[in-house]
Amino acid sequence: MTYILGIESSCDDTSAAVIKNTRVLSNIIANQVVHSSYGGVVPELASRAHQQNIIPVVDVALKEANIQKNQLSAVAFTRGPGLLGSLLVGTSFTKSFAMALDIPIIEVDHLKAHILAHFLNDDDGVNSPKFPFLCLTVSGGHTQIVKVSSPSDMDIIGSTIDDAAGEAFDKSAKIMGLPYPGGPEIDKLAKIGNPKAFKFPKPRIDELNYSFSGLKTSFLYFLRDRLKEDDDFIEKNKADLAASIQSVIIEILLDKLKKAVAQTGITEVAVAGGVSANSGLRNTLQQTADKEGWRLHLPGIKFTTDNAAMIAIAGYFKYLDKEFSSQDVTPYARSKF
Ligand code: KG4
Ligand code: ZN
């Protein structure tokens, strides 16, 4: 039996999880509320909060998993990409904790971990994709279409040239005066709005790549013009604005995903990352899959946003291959994958 402790500290959530092979025994997440009043993550405050949270979070994860430290086989941690100061807290904690227990440490790429979350097994069951599959990874920092041939063999076949899909949600929400993070706020409002109320232009980008910065600018200019005529325009049209911006983001995401399926002939399709919690995206993906004959894999909501169970499962696959890291490993801020 293999027990992996996963540690995630790449952005503003401190998380620790224990898995037994692929089974989740605990997955504890401490969210940092301190950032919401700043309208975004403040790196300095994030590192400090990780420092305060990491030991209690690991302690609860072990207790909830009902295991002793000395039963652990290895510790997997997020090496990157992310905020360096935040990553350093998880990396340093992992090194000293594992050294004291004399067990291996395993570095994990955060984006690969989002994808491998599909192999986690809990009370809600598991519906893992078969290799090879395509994964649309949509988070706050990244938007990619990845061809996944095995847990260790992944190719990015499309990615954003500027903003990520999560940023498109968060920045649009900020323009509307909604709290951070804006994605879930837009999702909530969109449920009661008309997605056809307002039309925003889709970008023309080559191949399987994405772009979201133009959309943000056109949303900003559109609202600036309307606010000149009516100070209460946003307040009066909140739900319709949210539904319309969400609908175009989803259309942009789906257009390239359909193209990727057509180009590769792979109809095994998954979605991962924080934005995959979006109810509109999940519904549209399901409808498209039904129509096009894809086998669709939607992650459980708890495994969409940042969590350490996904780090633990990515570590588990590396553990099986005995791919361990050395004590002089350092975090990386930008994706190496
Ligand atoms: O994967 P994640 O937790 O962190 C990163 O690795 O970036 O993704 C966070 C992103 C944020 O932009 C957040 O607004 C977005 O995921 N998000 C959502 C929803 N829940 C989280 N976007 C749209 N609808 C949601 N329900
Ligand atoms: Zn993430």
XYZ file of C-alpha atoms and ligand atoms in Angstrom:
364
model
C 0.000 0.000 0.000
C 1.329 3.439 -0.928
C 0.472 6.510 1.145
C 1.344 9.868 -0.415
C 1.088 13.232 1.342
C 0.437 15.991 -1.222
C 1.309 19.645 -0.590
C -0.043 22.508 -2.709
C 0.996 26.142 -2.151
C 1.353 27.637 -5.641
C -1.046 30.545 -5.276
C -3.462 31.549 -2.507
C -4.687 28.196 -1.196
C -2.698 26.145 1.300
C -3.637 22.526 0.877
C -2.541 19.109 2.152
C -4.011 15.741 1.218
C -3.341 12.084 1.908
C -4.071 9.376 -0.643
C -3.813 5.608 -0.328
C -2.851 4.491 -3.842
C -5.435 6.478 -5.879
C -7.984 6.750 -3.047
C -8.441 10.137 -1.329
C -8.280 9.836 2.464
C -8.225 13.579 3.153
C -8.014 16.806 1.165
C -7.771 19.912 3.361
C -7.755 23.404 1.850
C -7.194 26.667 3.727
C -8.397 29.543 1.546
C -6.781 32.921 2.083
C -9.499 35.538 2.534
C -6.966 38.335 2.955
C -6.768 38.919 -0.835
C -10.422 39.652 -1.582
C -10.239 43.251 -0.348
C -7.345 43.873 -2.790
C -9.223 42.524 -5.826
C -6.501 39.943 -6.522
C -3.774 37.851 -4.935
C -1.050 39.866 -3.144
C 2.076 37.634 -3.370
C 3.707 38.876 -0.179
C 0.560 38.256 1.863
C 0.084 34.850 0.233
C 3.541 33.607 1.299
C 2.950 34.813 4.825
C -0.440 33.076 5.042
C 1.038 29.813 3.668
C 3.674 29.997 6.391
C 0.944 30.290 9.044
C -1.331 27.633 7.525
C 0.949 24.864 6.366
C 1.566 23.019 9.632
C -2.067 23.071 10.861
C -3.308 22.025 7.398
C -0.914 19.046 7.234
C -1.835 18.116 10.792
C -5.564 18.039 9.971
C -4.923 16.129 6.711
C -3.068 13.385 8.602
C -5.691 13.230 11.358
C -8.581 13.067 8.906
C -6.803 10.345 6.935
C -6.376 8.529 10.233
C -2.759 7.628 9.611
C 0.529 8.249 11.384
C 3.366 10.236 9.815
C 5.594 7.182 9.723
C 3.132 5.317 7.467
C 3.754 7.812 4.638
C 5.618 6.464 1.599
C 6.581 9.875 0.140
C 5.687 13.580 0.047
C 4.655 15.138 -3.280
C 4.726 18.926 -3.629
C 4.013 21.569 -6.274
C 7.339 22.715 -7.700
C 5.695 25.175 -10.106
C 4.353 27.104 -11.899
C 3.087 29.669 -9.435
C 4.169 32.476 -7.118
C 7.761 31.851 -6.042
C 7.320 32.989 -2.447
C 4.283 30.733 -2.072
C 5.952 27.743 -3.742
C 8.990 28.146 -1.476
C 6.851 27.567 1.616
C 5.506 24.219 0.331
C 8.879 23.156 -1.066
C 10.810 23.957 2.121
C 8.189 22.338 4.310
C 8.285 19.188 2.160
C 12.063 18.925 2.298
C 12.349 19.151 6.059
C 9.279 17.014 6.786
C 10.447 14.229 4.444
C 14.016 14.429 5.695
C 12.878 13.948 9.271
C 10.889 10.874 8.216
C 13.603 9.651 5.820
C 11.170 9.281 2.913
C 11.469 10.505 -0.708
C 10.147 13.815 -2.032
C 8.456 14.089 -5.424
C 8.154 17.325 -7.395
C 4.928 17.836 -9.291
C 3.951 20.257 -12.051
C 0.755 22.016 -11.007
C -0.796 21.896 -14.496
C -0.131 18.203 -14.980
C -1.651 17.653 -11.539
C -4.882 19.428 -12.552
C -5.147 16.915 -15.419
C -4.266 13.868 -13.309
C -6.984 14.792 -10.779
C -9.211 12.721 -13.077
C -7.601 9.580 -11.655
C -8.533 10.336 -8.027
C -10.948 7.978 -6.448
C -13.338 8.942 -3.636
C -16.860 8.252 -2.399
C -18.279 9.774 -5.582
C -16.485 7.095 -7.611
C -14.074 7.530 -10.467
C -14.571 7.894 -14.199
C -10.998 8.171 -15.439
C -10.265 8.946 -19.071
C -8.526 6.361 -21.227
C -5.209 7.241 -22.863
C -4.751 9.056 -25.157
C -7.183 11.828 -24.291
C -7.458 15.566 -24.853
C -7.667 17.806 -21.799
C -8.827 21.410 -21.828
C -7.002 22.920 -18.845
C -8.610 26.195 -17.823
C -7.341 27.928 -14.702
C -6.536 31.368 -13.371
C -3.099 31.376 -14.953
C -3.320 28.959 -17.893
C -5.496 27.878 -20.784
C -4.238 24.882 -22.714
C -5.352 21.973 -24.816
C -3.153 19.027 -23.855
C -2.796 15.676 -25.562
C -2.306 13.214 -22.715
C -0.724 9.926 -23.786
C 0.195 8.733 -20.270
C 0.663 10.320 -16.811
C 4.192 11.275 -17.840
C 3.690 11.927 -21.557
C 1.749 15.124 -22.202
C 1.967 17.546 -25.145
C 0.498 21.032 -25.172
C -1.127 21.369 -28.592
C -2.732 24.777 -27.970
C -2.449 27.531 -25.387
C -3.338 31.146 -24.746
C -1.102 33.827 -26.173
C -2.153 36.339 -23.493
C -4.759 36.086 -20.690
C -6.062 32.794 -19.324
C -9.774 31.907 -19.342
C -9.871 32.371 -15.551
C -8.420 35.849 -15.958
C -11.098 36.637 -18.541
C -13.703 35.740 -15.901
C -11.897 37.529 -13.064
C -11.125 40.705 -15.023
C -14.653 40.966 -16.434
C -16.014 40.548 -12.911
C -13.669 43.244 -11.634
C -14.839 45.635 -14.377
C -18.399 44.951 -13.177
C -17.373 45.663 -9.579
C -17.838 42.062 -8.413
C -15.580 40.616 -5.666
C -12.450 38.509 -6.328
C -12.271 35.774 -7.507
C -14.868 36.768 -10.076
C -15.333 33.442 -11.883
C -17.778 31.931 -9.367
C -19.628 35.294 -9.111
C -20.145 35.462 -12.882
C -21.240 31.815 -12.855
C -23.914 32.554 -10.199
C -25.280 35.635 -11.961
C -25.182 33.993 -15.397
C -27.682 31.384 -14.221
C -30.407 34.045 -14.092
C -29.261 36.120 -17.079
C -29.799 36.058 -20.836
C -26.624 34.918 -22.655
C -27.809 36.571 -25.879
C -28.510 39.991 -24.316
C -25.153 41.464 -25.396
C -22.729 40.378 -28.081
C -18.941 40.503 -27.727
C -16.452 39.707 -30.482
C -14.508 36.431 -30.615
C -10.785 36.694 -31.437
C -9.289 35.277 -34.637
C -6.255 33.300 -33.517
C -4.262 30.707 -35.436
C -4.216 26.975 -34.882
C -5.389 25.708 -31.505
C -4.306 28.803 -29.599
C -6.425 31.161 -27.536
C -6.540 34.859 -26.769
C -8.706 36.586 -24.172
C -7.177 40.039 -23.737
C -9.154 41.595 -26.625
C -12.410 40.385 -25.134
C -11.612 42.038 -21.813
C -10.855 45.332 -23.599
C -14.048 45.256 -25.646
C -16.054 44.498 -22.480
C -14.378 47.441 -20.743
C -15.077 49.874 -23.630
C -18.637 48.637 -24.047
C -19.390 49.296 -20.376
C -17.576 52.633 -20.390
C -19.820 53.813 -23.261
C -23.026 52.530 -21.680
C -22.159 54.044 -18.306
C -21.880 57.463 -19.972
C -25.585 57.194 -20.818
C -26.716 55.486 -17.615
C -24.805 55.388 -14.305
C -26.765 52.336 -13.208
C -26.247 50.335 -16.398
C -24.177 47.610 -14.731
C -26.493 47.281 -11.740
C -29.582 47.049 -13.963
C -28.030 44.508 -16.349
C -25.754 42.515 -14.007
C -27.157 39.066 -14.762
C -27.401 39.614 -18.539
C -23.857 41.000 -18.656
C -22.528 37.999 -16.714
C -24.445 35.523 -18.882
C -23.285 37.205 -22.109
C -19.593 37.388 -21.188
C -19.650 33.824 -19.850
C -21.306 32.594 -23.012
C -18.659 34.098 -25.323
C -15.789 32.749 -23.148
C -17.354 29.283 -23.384
C -17.825 29.603 -27.156
C -14.159 30.563 -27.590
C -13.065 27.582 -25.469
C -15.319 25.134 -27.329
C -14.405 26.310 -30.846
C -10.744 25.314 -30.407
C -11.530 22.160 -28.466
C -13.751 20.956 -31.337
C -10.950 21.806 -33.763
C -8.477 19.792 -31.634
C -10.783 16.766 -31.678
C -11.138 17.060 -35.461
C -7.366 17.386 -35.955
C -6.303 14.550 -33.662
C -9.272 12.209 -34.087
C -9.270 11.776 -30.291
C -12.818 11.795 -28.887
C -11.872 10.979 -25.289
C -12.133 14.500 -23.810
C -11.542 15.894 -20.321
C -11.552 19.330 -18.728
C -9.512 20.483 -15.730
C -8.628 23.550 -13.649
C -10.616 26.112 -11.680
C -12.756 27.276 -14.605
C -13.956 23.689 -15.128
C -16.174 24.343 -12.072
C -18.201 26.729 -14.257
C -21.714 25.363 -14.628
C -22.259 26.923 -18.068
C -19.028 25.395 -19.383
C -19.909 21.991 -17.926
C -23.396 22.059 -19.502
C -22.124 23.178 -22.894
C -19.382 20.545 -22.859
C -21.932 17.860 -22.028
C -24.259 18.975 -24.835
C -21.375 19.093 -27.305
C -20.124 15.669 -26.221
C -23.608 14.183 -26.645
C -23.940 15.723 -30.094
C -20.443 14.918 -31.337
C -20.118 11.476 -29.740
C -17.237 12.390 -27.382
C -16.609 10.491 -24.156
C -16.528 13.438 -21.746
C -14.857 13.491 -18.329
C -15.854 16.309 -15.968
C -13.893 16.437 -12.703
C -15.764 16.467 -9.393
C -16.217 20.128 -8.369
C -13.928 19.665 -5.334
C -11.067 18.633 -7.647
C -11.437 21.542 -10.106
C -9.869 24.399 -8.140
C -6.470 24.131 -6.473
C -6.187 21.203 -4.056
C -3.461 18.892 -2.776
C -5.189 15.611 -3.688
C -4.315 16.313 -7.334
C -0.680 16.885 -6.312
C -0.701 13.602 -4.393
C -2.063 11.596 -7.354
C 0.496 13.135 -9.731
C 3.123 12.176 -7.136
C 1.720 8.657 -6.897
C 2.291 8.031 -10.624
C 5.884 9.240 -10.254
C 6.320 7.119 -7.120
C 5.449 4.014 -9.143
C 8.269 4.971 -11.540
C 10.605 5.792 -8.611
C 10.984 9.336 -9.930
C 12.149 11.163 -6.840
C 13.603 14.655 -6.391
C 16.751 15.656 -4.577
C 16.938 17.912 -1.541
C 18.428 20.751 -3.611
C 15.330 21.128 -5.814
C 14.031 24.718 -6.163
C 10.615 25.983 -7.337
C 9.945 27.440 -10.779
C 7.545 30.308 -11.440
C 6.846 29.606 -15.112
C 5.621 26.396 -16.643
C 8.366 23.991 -17.712
C 5.890 21.647 -19.284
O -7.081 26.176 -10.925
P -7.336 27.340 -10.057
O -7.977 27.107 -8.718
O -6.021 28.132 -9.776
C -5.020 28.279 -10.736
O -4.219 27.328 -10.897
O -5.048 29.343 -11.386
O -8.222 28.359 -10.915
C -8.666 29.579 -10.391
C -9.520 30.248 -11.438
C -9.925 31.670 -11.075
O -9.714 32.500 -12.196
C -11.406 31.538 -10.747
O -12.153 32.708 -11.004
C -11.809 30.433 -11.694
O -10.756 29.511 -11.626
N -13.078 29.797 -11.296
C -14.208 29.884 -12.015
C -15.209 29.187 -11.285
N -14.640 28.698 -10.144
C -13.321 29.077 -10.170
N -14.463 30.481 -13.193
C -15.714 30.400 -13.673
N -16.723 29.780 -13.034
C -16.523 29.156 -11.844
N -17.537 28.524 -11.225
Zn -4.516 25.528 -10.425
